Short mmCIF file of C-alpha atoms in Angstrom, two decimals:
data_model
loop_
_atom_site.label_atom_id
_atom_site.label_comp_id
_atom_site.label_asym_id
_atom_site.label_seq_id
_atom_site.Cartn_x
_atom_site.Cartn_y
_atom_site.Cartn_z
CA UNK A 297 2.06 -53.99 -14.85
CA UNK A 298 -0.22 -51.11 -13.46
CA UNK A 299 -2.27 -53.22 -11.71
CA UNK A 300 0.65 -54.78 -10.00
CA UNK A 301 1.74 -51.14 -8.84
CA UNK A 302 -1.82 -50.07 -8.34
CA UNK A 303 -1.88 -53.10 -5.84
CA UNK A 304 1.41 -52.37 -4.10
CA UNK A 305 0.32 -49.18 -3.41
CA UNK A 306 -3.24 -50.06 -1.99
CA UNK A 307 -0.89 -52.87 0.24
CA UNK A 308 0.86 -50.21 1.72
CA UNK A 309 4.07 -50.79 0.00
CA UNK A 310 5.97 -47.70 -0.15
CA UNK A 311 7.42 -46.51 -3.78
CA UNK A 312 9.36 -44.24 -5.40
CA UNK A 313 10.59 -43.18 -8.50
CA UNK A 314 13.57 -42.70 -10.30
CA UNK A 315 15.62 -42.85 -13.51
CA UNK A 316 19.01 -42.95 -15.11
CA UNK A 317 17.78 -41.18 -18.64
CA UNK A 318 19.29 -38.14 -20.38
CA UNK A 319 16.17 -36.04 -19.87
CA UNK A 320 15.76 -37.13 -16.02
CA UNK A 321 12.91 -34.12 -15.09
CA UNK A 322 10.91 -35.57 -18.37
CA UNK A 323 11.84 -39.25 -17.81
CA UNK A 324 10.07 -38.68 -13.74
CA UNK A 325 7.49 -36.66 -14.75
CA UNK A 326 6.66 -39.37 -17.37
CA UNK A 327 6.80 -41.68 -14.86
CA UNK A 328 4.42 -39.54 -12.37
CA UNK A 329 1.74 -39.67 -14.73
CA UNK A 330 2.12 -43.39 -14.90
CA UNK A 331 1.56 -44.12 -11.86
CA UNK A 332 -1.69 -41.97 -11.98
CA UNK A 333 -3.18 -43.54 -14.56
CA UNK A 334 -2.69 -46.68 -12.92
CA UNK A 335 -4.79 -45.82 -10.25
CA UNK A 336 -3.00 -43.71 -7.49
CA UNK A 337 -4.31 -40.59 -6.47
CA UNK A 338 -2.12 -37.54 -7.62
CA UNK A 339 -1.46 -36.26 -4.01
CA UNK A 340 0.28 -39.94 -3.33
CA UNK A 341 2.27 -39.66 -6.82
CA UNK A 342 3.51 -36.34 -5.44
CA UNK A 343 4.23 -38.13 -1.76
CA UNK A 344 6.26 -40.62 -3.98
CA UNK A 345 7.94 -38.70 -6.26
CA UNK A 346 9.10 -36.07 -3.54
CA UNK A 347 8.92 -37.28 0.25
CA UNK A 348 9.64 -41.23 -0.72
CA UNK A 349 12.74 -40.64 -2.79
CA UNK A 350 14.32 -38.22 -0.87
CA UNK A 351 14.00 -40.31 1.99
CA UNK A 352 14.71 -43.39 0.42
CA UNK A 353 18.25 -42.12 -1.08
CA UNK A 354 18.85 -40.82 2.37
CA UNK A 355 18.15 -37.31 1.32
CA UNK A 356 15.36 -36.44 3.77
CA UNK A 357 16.45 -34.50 5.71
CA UNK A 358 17.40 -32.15 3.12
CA UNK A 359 14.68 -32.50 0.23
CA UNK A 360 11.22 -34.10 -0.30
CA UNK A 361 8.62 -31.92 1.81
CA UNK A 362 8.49 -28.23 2.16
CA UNK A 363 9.70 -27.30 5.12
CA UNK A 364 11.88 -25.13 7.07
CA UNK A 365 15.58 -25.26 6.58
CA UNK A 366 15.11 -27.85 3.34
CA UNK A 367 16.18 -26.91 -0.26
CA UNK A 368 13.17 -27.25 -2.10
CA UNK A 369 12.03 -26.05 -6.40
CA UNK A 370 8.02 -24.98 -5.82
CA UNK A 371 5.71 -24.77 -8.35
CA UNK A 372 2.06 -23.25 -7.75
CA UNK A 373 -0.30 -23.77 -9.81
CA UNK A 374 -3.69 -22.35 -9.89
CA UNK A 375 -6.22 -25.97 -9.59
CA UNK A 376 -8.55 -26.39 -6.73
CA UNK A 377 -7.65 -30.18 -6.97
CA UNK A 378 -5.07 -32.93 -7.57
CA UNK A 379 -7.45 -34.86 -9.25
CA UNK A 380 -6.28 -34.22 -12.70
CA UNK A 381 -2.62 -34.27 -13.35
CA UNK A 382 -1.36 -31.40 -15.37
CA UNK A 383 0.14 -31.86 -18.55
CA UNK A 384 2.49 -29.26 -20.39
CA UNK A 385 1.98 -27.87 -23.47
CA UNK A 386 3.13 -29.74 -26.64
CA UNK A 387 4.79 -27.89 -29.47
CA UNK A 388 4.23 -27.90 -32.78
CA UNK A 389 6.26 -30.79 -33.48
CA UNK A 390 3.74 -32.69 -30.36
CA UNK A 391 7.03 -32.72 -27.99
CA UNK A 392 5.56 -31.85 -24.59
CA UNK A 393 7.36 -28.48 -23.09
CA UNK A 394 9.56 -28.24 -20.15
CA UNK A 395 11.19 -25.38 -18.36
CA UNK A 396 13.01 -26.24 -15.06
CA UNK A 397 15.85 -24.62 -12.69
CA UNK A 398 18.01 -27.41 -12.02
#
């Protein structure tokens, strides 16, 4: 199935994410890092996962890219790259930690 989505992506077939779980920030970052490891650069799973969605559930003008006048969550972190995704921290019973502002 990664191939497949590796493929779309090189096509030029946009994507997006998205998810109806409980634990929706876990369930899309999960899915982030999917899509990663099948192939797609980490600055296009960002484009995908922010720009792409917003956009595509009509939401753009609002959300999806930093810019002035949109409601936006930012996270810095200090990498000289998007090569490597970042994962959290797992605790010690290996569940990966999340903090958000929702």
């Amino acid at each position: 199935m990664a191939s497949y989505v590796k493929r779309m992506y090189d096509a030029g077939i946009r994507l997006n994410l998205g998810t109806d779980a409980h634990d929706a920030g876990k369930a899309a970052l999960s899915e982030m890092l999917l899509l990663h490891e099948a192939g797609i650069p980490m600055i296009g799973v960002f484009r995908i996962a922010t720009l792409h969605t917003a956009q595509d559930i009509g939401h753009g003008s609002e959300y999806g890219s930093i810019e002035v006048g949109k409601r936006a969550d930012l996270i810095l972190f200090r990498r000289k790259s998007t090569k490597q995704p970042w994962r959290p921290p797992r605790d010690k019973d290996g569940d990966q930690g999340w903090s958000g502002v929702g």
